[in-house]
Amino acid sequence: QKEVEQDPGPLSVPEGAIVSLNCTYSNSAFQYFMWYRQYSRKGPELLMYTYSSGNKEDGRFTAQVDKSSKYISLFIRDSQPSDSATYLCAMSPNNAGNMLTFGGGTRLMVKP
Amino acid sequence: KAGVTQTPRYLIKTRGQQVTLSCSPISGHRSVSWYQQTPGQGLQFLFEYFSETQRNKGNFPGRFSGRQFSNSRSEMNVSTLELGDSALYLCASSARQGANEQFFGPGTRLTVL
């Protein structure tokens, strides 16, 4: 079993929908949680960065961390066709330097 | 501010050969990490360099190695290439060691025939 699990999708939604993307993890040492967006043939782009539990909002994006359940979420409001991409969650414990552990990614398709 | 650059963008090699990939981090960033991305295994950490020293290493064989120069630019080398080494190799830079906010380059797509 992988340390970080993510539904691969694809997840298909109509334009304007609220999208919910999730990851579960098994390592209770993870303290830092990130969401990346990756377009085809591009490198991952950092979207959200959170520490420990709680919520963080940035424009149309909201990241939630529930450490008690080992569950993190990314919500996208008013989804746009340009949001169509693969979304990767990543996490790290305090003392691992820059060694991120990634989920497998969820492919999102937003249809006009 | 320019982002992370990686060269070359595409590479085709044959089994048994070796390859060197290059990464220039964002100006002012001193930490460089390398990742391998494949459809089957996803993104996996290879190693991290900071101040010309390898700080962390992932679970990859010794055929994978790297180095960092005094200007923070980094190279990774894969010797005795195997078919399974075909992947997108991504470089990420961050301002300091232990900073989890990492910014990725476009990657080098390596195909081993």
mmCIF file of C-alpha atoms in Angstrom:
data_model
loop_
_atom_site.group_PDB
_atom_site.id
_atom_site.type_symbol
_atom_site.label_atom_id
_atom_site.label_comp_id
_atom_site.label_asym_id
_atom_site.label_seq_id
_atom_site.Cartn_x
_atom_site.Cartn_y
_atom_site.Cartn_z
ATOM 1 C CA GLN A 1 0.000 0.000 0.000
ATOM 2 C CA LYS A 2 1.310 3.427 -0.940
ATOM 3 C CA GLU A 3 1.916 6.064 1.715
ATOM 4 C CA VAL A 4 -0.301 8.538 -0.129
ATOM 5 C CA GLU A 5 -3.410 7.416 -1.987
ATOM 6 C CA GLN A 6 -5.258 9.468 -4.565
ATOM 7 C CA ASP A 7 -8.133 8.479 -6.842
ATOM 8 C CA PRO A 8 -6.696 8.593 -10.387
ATOM 9 C CA GLY A 9 -9.983 9.630 -11.983
ATOM 10 C CA PRO A 10 -10.631 10.897 -14.547
ATOM 11 C CA LEU A 11 -13.074 13.220 -12.877
ATOM 12 C CA SER A 12 -15.330 14.953 -15.379
ATOM 13 C CA VAL A 13 -17.407 17.972 -14.342
ATOM 14 C CA PRO A 14 -19.309 20.729 -16.147
ATOM 15 C CA GLU A 15 -17.943 24.248 -16.199
ATOM 16 C CA GLY A 16 -18.892 26.168 -13.067
ATOM 17 C CA ALA A 17 -19.097 23.100 -10.836
ATOM 18 C CA ILE A 18 -17.411 22.789 -7.466
ATOM 19 C CA VAL A 19 -14.664 20.195 -7.631
ATOM 20 C CA SER A 20 -13.478 18.166 -4.669
ATOM 21 C CA LEU A 21 -10.128 16.378 -4.876
ATOM 22 C CA ASN A 22 -8.864 14.205 -2.044
ATOM 23 C CA CYS A 23 -5.881 12.315 -0.720
ATOM 24 C CA THR A 24 -5.473 9.933 2.174
ATOM 25 C CA TYR A 25 -2.182 9.083 3.784
ATOM 26 C CA SER A 26 -0.811 6.627 6.287
ATOM 27 C CA ASN A 27 2.268 8.365 7.726
ATOM 28 C CA SER A 28 1.223 10.352 10.790
ATOM 29 C CA ALA A 29 4.548 12.235 10.655
ATOM 30 C CA PHE A 30 3.440 14.267 7.638
ATOM 31 C CA GLN A 31 3.079 17.921 8.644
ATOM 32 C CA TYR A 32 3.343 19.853 5.380
ATOM 33 C CA PHE A 33 0.761 19.413 2.665
ATOM 34 C CA MET A 34 0.807 20.712 -0.881
ATOM 35 C CA TRP A 35 -1.306 20.607 -3.995
ATOM 36 C CA TYR A 36 0.237 20.783 -7.435
ATOM 37 C CA ARG A 37 -1.398 21.139 -10.821
ATOM 38 C CA GLN A 38 0.248 19.511 -13.812
ATOM 39 C CA TYR A 39 -0.751 20.180 -17.387
ATOM 40 C CA SER A 40 0.145 17.661 -20.058
ATOM 41 C CA ARG A 41 3.849 17.760 -20.936
ATOM 42 C CA LYS A 42 4.573 20.352 -18.244
ATOM 43 C CA GLY A 43 6.144 20.278 -14.802
ATOM 44 C CA PRO A 44 3.936 20.443 -11.684
ATOM 45 C CA GLU A 45 2.883 23.921 -10.591
ATOM 46 C CA LEU A 46 2.491 24.660 -6.875
ATOM 47 C CA LEU A 47 -1.094 25.681 -6.086
ATOM 48 C CA MET A 48 -1.492 25.467 -2.337
ATOM 49 C CA TYR A 49 0.810 24.951 0.627
ATOM 50 C CA THR A 50 -0.447 24.286 4.156
ATOM 51 C CA TYR A 51 1.095 23.327 7.452
ATOM 52 C CA SER A 52 -0.620 20.942 9.878
ATOM 53 C CA SER A 53 -4.423 20.924 10.145
ATOM 54 C CA GLY A 54 -6.900 23.548 9.037
ATOM 55 C CA ASN A 55 -8.107 25.386 5.969
ATOM 56 C CA LYS A 56 -6.427 27.732 3.550
ATOM 57 C CA GLU A 57 -8.116 29.711 0.816
ATOM 58 C CA ASP A 58 -6.586 31.316 -2.271
ATOM 59 C CA GLY A 59 -8.993 32.668 -4.844
ATOM 60 C CA ARG A 60 -11.097 29.826 -6.193
ATOM 61 C CA PHE A 61 -9.009 27.219 -4.357
ATOM 62 C CA THR A 62 -9.462 25.965 -0.792
ATOM 63 C CA ALA A 63 -7.204 23.402 0.830
ATOM 64 C CA GLN A 64 -8.299 21.448 3.888
ATOM 65 C CA VAL A 65 -6.216 19.217 6.111
ATOM 66 C CA ASP A 66 -7.662 16.818 8.664
ATOM 67 C CA LYS A 67 -4.723 15.170 10.373
ATOM 68 C CA SER A 68 -6.920 13.155 12.715
ATOM 69 C CA SER A 69 -8.395 11.371 9.696
ATOM 70 C CA LYS A 70 -5.188 11.545 7.624
ATOM 71 C CA TYR A 71 -7.203 13.164 4.857
ATOM 72 C CA ILE A 72 -6.605 16.263 2.765
ATOM 73 C CA SER A 73 -8.824 17.958 0.215
ATOM 74 C CA LEU A 74 -8.631 20.593 -2.473
ATOM 75 C CA PHE A 75 -11.813 22.379 -3.498
ATOM 76 C CA ILE A 76 -12.063 24.330 -6.727
ATOM 77 C CA ARG A 77 -15.009 26.715 -7.015
ATOM 78 C CA ASP A 78 -16.469 27.890 -10.313
ATOM 79 C CA SER A 79 -14.333 25.404 -12.240
ATOM 80 C CA GLN A 80 -13.127 26.448 -15.684
ATOM 81 C CA PRO A 81 -12.010 24.419 -18.714
ATOM 82 C CA SER A 82 -8.521 25.807 -18.052
ATOM 83 C CA ASP A 83 -8.557 23.887 -14.747
ATOM 84 C CA SER A 84 -8.433 20.637 -16.742
ATOM 85 C CA ALA A 85 -5.199 19.035 -15.613
ATOM 86 C CA THR A 86 -3.813 16.418 -13.268
ATOM 87 C CA TYR A 87 -3.833 17.426 -9.615
ATOM 88 C CA LEU A 88 -1.173 15.974 -7.350
ATOM 89 C CA CYS A 89 -1.111 16.071 -3.584
ATOM 90 C CA ALA A 90 2.265 16.029 -1.876
ATOM 91 C CA MET A 91 3.354 15.917 1.725
ATOM 92 C CA SER A 92 6.391 15.948 3.936
ATOM 93 C CA PRO A 93 7.310 15.493 7.591
ATOM 94 C CA ASN A 94 9.155 18.245 9.415
ATOM 95 C CA ASN A 95 12.623 16.864 9.100
ATOM 96 C CA ALA A 96 12.793 15.375 5.622
ATOM 97 C CA GLY A 97 14.388 18.312 3.921
ATOM 98 C CA ASN A 98 12.785 18.731 0.576
ATOM 99 C CA MET A 99 11.761 15.096 0.123
ATOM 100 C CA LEU A 100 8.123 15.209 -0.901
ATOM 101 C CA THR A 101 5.910 12.137 -1.089
ATOM 102 C CA PHE A 102 3.337 12.451 -3.866
ATOM 103 C CA GLY A 103 -0.021 10.888 -4.519
ATOM 104 C CA GLY A 104 -0.541 9.359 -7.931
ATOM 105 C CA GLY A 105 -2.580 12.317 -9.179
ATOM 106 C CA THR A 106 -6.224 12.843 -10.173
ATOM 107 C CA ARG A 107 -7.002 13.782 -13.746
ATOM 108 C CA LEU A 108 -9.682 16.475 -13.886
ATOM 109 C CA MET A 109 -11.676 17.385 -16.995
ATOM 110 C CA VAL A 110 -13.885 20.456 -16.923
ATOM 111 C CA LYS A 111 -16.277 20.480 -19.857
ATOM 112 C CA PRO A 112 -17.554 23.790 -21.300
ATOM 113 C CA LYS B 1 11.997 36.164 -12.418
ATOM 114 C CA ALA B 2 12.897 33.203 -14.590
ATOM 115 C CA GLY B 3 11.675 29.799 -13.489
ATOM 116 C CA VAL B 4 13.507 26.514 -13.220
ATOM 117 C CA THR B 5 15.102 25.495 -16.496
ATOM 118 C CA GLN B 6 16.046 21.998 -17.527
ATOM 119 C CA THR B 7 18.073 20.807 -20.474
ATOM 120 C CA PRO B 8 17.678 18.964 -22.662
ATOM 121 C CA ARG B 9 13.888 18.729 -22.855
ATOM 122 C CA TYR B 10 13.906 15.436 -24.732
ATOM 123 C CA LEU B 11 16.480 12.687 -24.935
ATOM 124 C CA ILE B 12 16.606 9.273 -26.582
ATOM 125 C CA LYS B 13 19.243 6.785 -25.473
ATOM 126 C CA THR B 14 19.836 3.054 -25.800
ATOM 127 C CA ARG B 15 20.265 0.496 -23.054
ATOM 128 C CA GLY B 16 23.673 0.517 -21.442
ATOM 129 C CA GLN B 17 24.430 4.133 -22.262
ATOM 130 C CA GLN B 18 24.706 6.883 -19.699
ATOM 131 C CA VAL B 19 22.997 10.254 -19.621
ATOM 132 C CA THR B 20 23.484 13.604 -17.898
ATOM 133 C CA LEU B 21 20.611 15.997 -17.270
ATOM 134 C CA SER B 22 20.991 19.622 -16.241
ATOM 135 C CA CYS B 23 18.924 21.922 -14.025
ATOM 136 C CA SER B 24 19.231 25.635 -13.307
ATOM 137 C CA PRO B 25 17.196 26.688 -10.267
ATOM 138 C CA ILE B 26 15.313 29.929 -9.773
ATOM 139 C CA SER B 27 17.735 32.765 -9.145
ATOM 140 C CA GLY B 28 18.551 32.926 -5.453
ATOM 141 C CA HIS B 29 17.337 29.388 -4.730
ATOM 142 C CA ARG B 30 19.995 27.185 -3.243
ATOM 143 C CA SER B 31 18.255 23.837 -2.927
ATOM 144 C CA VAL B 32 17.652 21.544 -5.881
ATOM 145 C CA SER B 33 15.710 18.291 -5.756
ATOM 146 C CA TRP B 34 15.270 15.705 -8.481
ATOM 147 C CA TYR B 35 12.237 13.511 -9.072
ATOM 148 C CA GLN B 36 11.380 10.732 -11.495
ATOM 149 C CA GLN B 37 7.834 10.589 -12.887
ATOM 150 C CA THR B 38 6.464 7.462 -14.564
ATOM 151 C CA PRO B 39 2.888 6.375 -15.307
ATOM 152 C CA GLY B 40 3.222 3.360 -13.030
ATOM 153 C CA GLN B 41 5.045 4.791 -10.022
ATOM 154 C CA GLY B 42 4.100 8.453 -10.241
ATOM 155 C CA LEU B 43 6.470 11.081 -8.868
ATOM 156 C CA GLN B 44 9.310 9.660 -6.812
ATOM 157 C CA PHE B 45 12.046 11.560 -5.011
ATOM 158 C CA LEU B 46 15.569 10.904 -6.240
ATOM 159 C CA PHE B 47 17.805 13.239 -4.243
ATOM 160 C CA GLU B 48 18.248 16.749 -2.903
ATOM 161 C CA TYR B 49 21.282 19.000 -3.073
ATOM 162 C CA PHE B 50 22.017 22.050 -0.986
ATOM 163 C CA SER B 51 25.301 23.960 -0.843
ATOM 164 C CA GLU B 52 26.886 21.417 -3.205
ATOM 165 C CA THR B 53 26.129 18.538 -0.811
ATOM 166 C CA GLN B 54 23.614 15.753 -1.179
ATOM 167 C CA ARG B 55 21.230 16.124 1.770
ATOM 168 C CA ASN B 56 18.663 13.415 1.102
ATOM 169 C CA LYS B 57 18.445 10.426 -1.179
ATOM 170 C CA GLY B 58 15.452 8.408 -2.290
ATOM 171 C CA ASN B 59 15.254 4.695 -2.843
ATOM 172 C CA PHE B 60 17.016 4.438 -6.195
ATOM 173 C CA PRO B 61 20.029 2.343 -7.223
ATOM 174 C CA GLY B 62 23.528 3.749 -7.266
ATOM 175 C CA ARG B 63 23.310 4.168 -11.053
ATOM 176 C CA PHE B 64 21.497 7.410 -10.282
ATOM 177 C CA SER B 65 23.786 10.143 -9.071
ATOM 178 C CA GLY B 66 23.955 13.889 -9.034
ATOM 179 C CA ARG B 67 25.934 16.921 -8.095
ATOM 180 C CA GLN B 68 25.501 20.598 -7.480
ATOM 181 C CA PHE B 69 27.817 23.394 -8.452
ATOM 182 C CA SER B 70 28.710 26.541 -6.551
ATOM 183 C CA ASN B 71 26.185 28.546 -8.595
ATOM 184 C CA SER B 72 23.444 26.110 -7.422
ATOM 185 C CA ARG B 73 23.043 24.557 -10.854
ATOM 186 C CA SER B 74 22.668 20.800 -10.647
ATOM 187 C CA GLU B 75 23.210 17.793 -12.842
ATOM 188 C CA MET B 76 21.988 14.268 -12.481
ATOM 189 C CA ASN B 77 23.580 11.268 -14.150
ATOM 190 C CA VAL B 78 22.171 7.859 -14.893
ATOM 191 C CA SER B 79 24.666 5.193 -15.883
ATOM 192 C CA THR B 80 24.050 1.843 -17.586
ATOM 193 C CA LEU B 81 20.578 2.850 -18.704
ATOM 194 C CA GLU B 82 17.743 0.328 -18.481
ATOM 195 C CA LEU B 83 14.416 0.353 -20.297
ATOM 196 C CA GLY B 84 12.698 1.104 -16.990
ATOM 197 C CA ASP B 85 14.595 4.371 -16.692
ATOM 198 C CA SER B 86 12.349 5.871 -19.352
ATOM 199 C CA ALA B 87 10.581 8.656 -17.512
ATOM 200 C CA LEU B 88 10.086 12.368 -17.071
ATOM 201 C CA TYR B 89 12.872 13.674 -14.852
ATOM 202 C CA LEU B 90 11.848 16.755 -12.928
ATOM 203 C CA CYS B 91 13.992 19.218 -11.103
ATOM 204 C CA ALA B 92 12.573 21.401 -8.334
ATOM 205 C CA SER B 93 14.169 24.345 -6.599
ATOM 206 C CA SER B 94 13.459 25.947 -3.272
ATOM 207 C CA ALA B 95 14.949 28.863 -1.425
ATOM 208 C CA ARG B 96 16.560 26.810 1.313
ATOM 209 C CA GLN B 97 17.034 23.307 2.535
ATOM 210 C CA GLY B 98 13.920 22.011 4.217
ATOM 211 C CA ALA B 99 11.634 24.498 2.502
ATOM 212 C CA ASN B 100 8.761 22.410 1.297
ATOM 213 C CA GLU B 101 7.603 24.981 -1.235
ATOM 214 C CA GLN B 102 9.266 23.589 -4.280
ATOM 215 C CA PHE B 103 9.008 24.942 -7.791
ATOM 216 C CA PHE B 104 9.357 22.526 -10.641
ATOM 217 C CA GLY B 105 10.921 22.843 -14.048
ATOM 218 C CA PRO B 106 9.341 21.474 -17.241
ATOM 219 C CA GLY B 107 11.279 18.229 -17.001
ATOM 220 C CA THR B 108 13.458 16.180 -19.308
ATOM 221 C CA ARG B 109 11.666 13.358 -21.093
ATOM 222 C CA LEU B 110 14.113 10.427 -21.326
ATOM 223 C CA THR B 111 13.336 7.505 -23.588
ATOM 224 C CA VAL B 112 15.535 4.413 -23.365
ATOM 225 C CA LEU B 113 15.368 2.061 -26.347
#
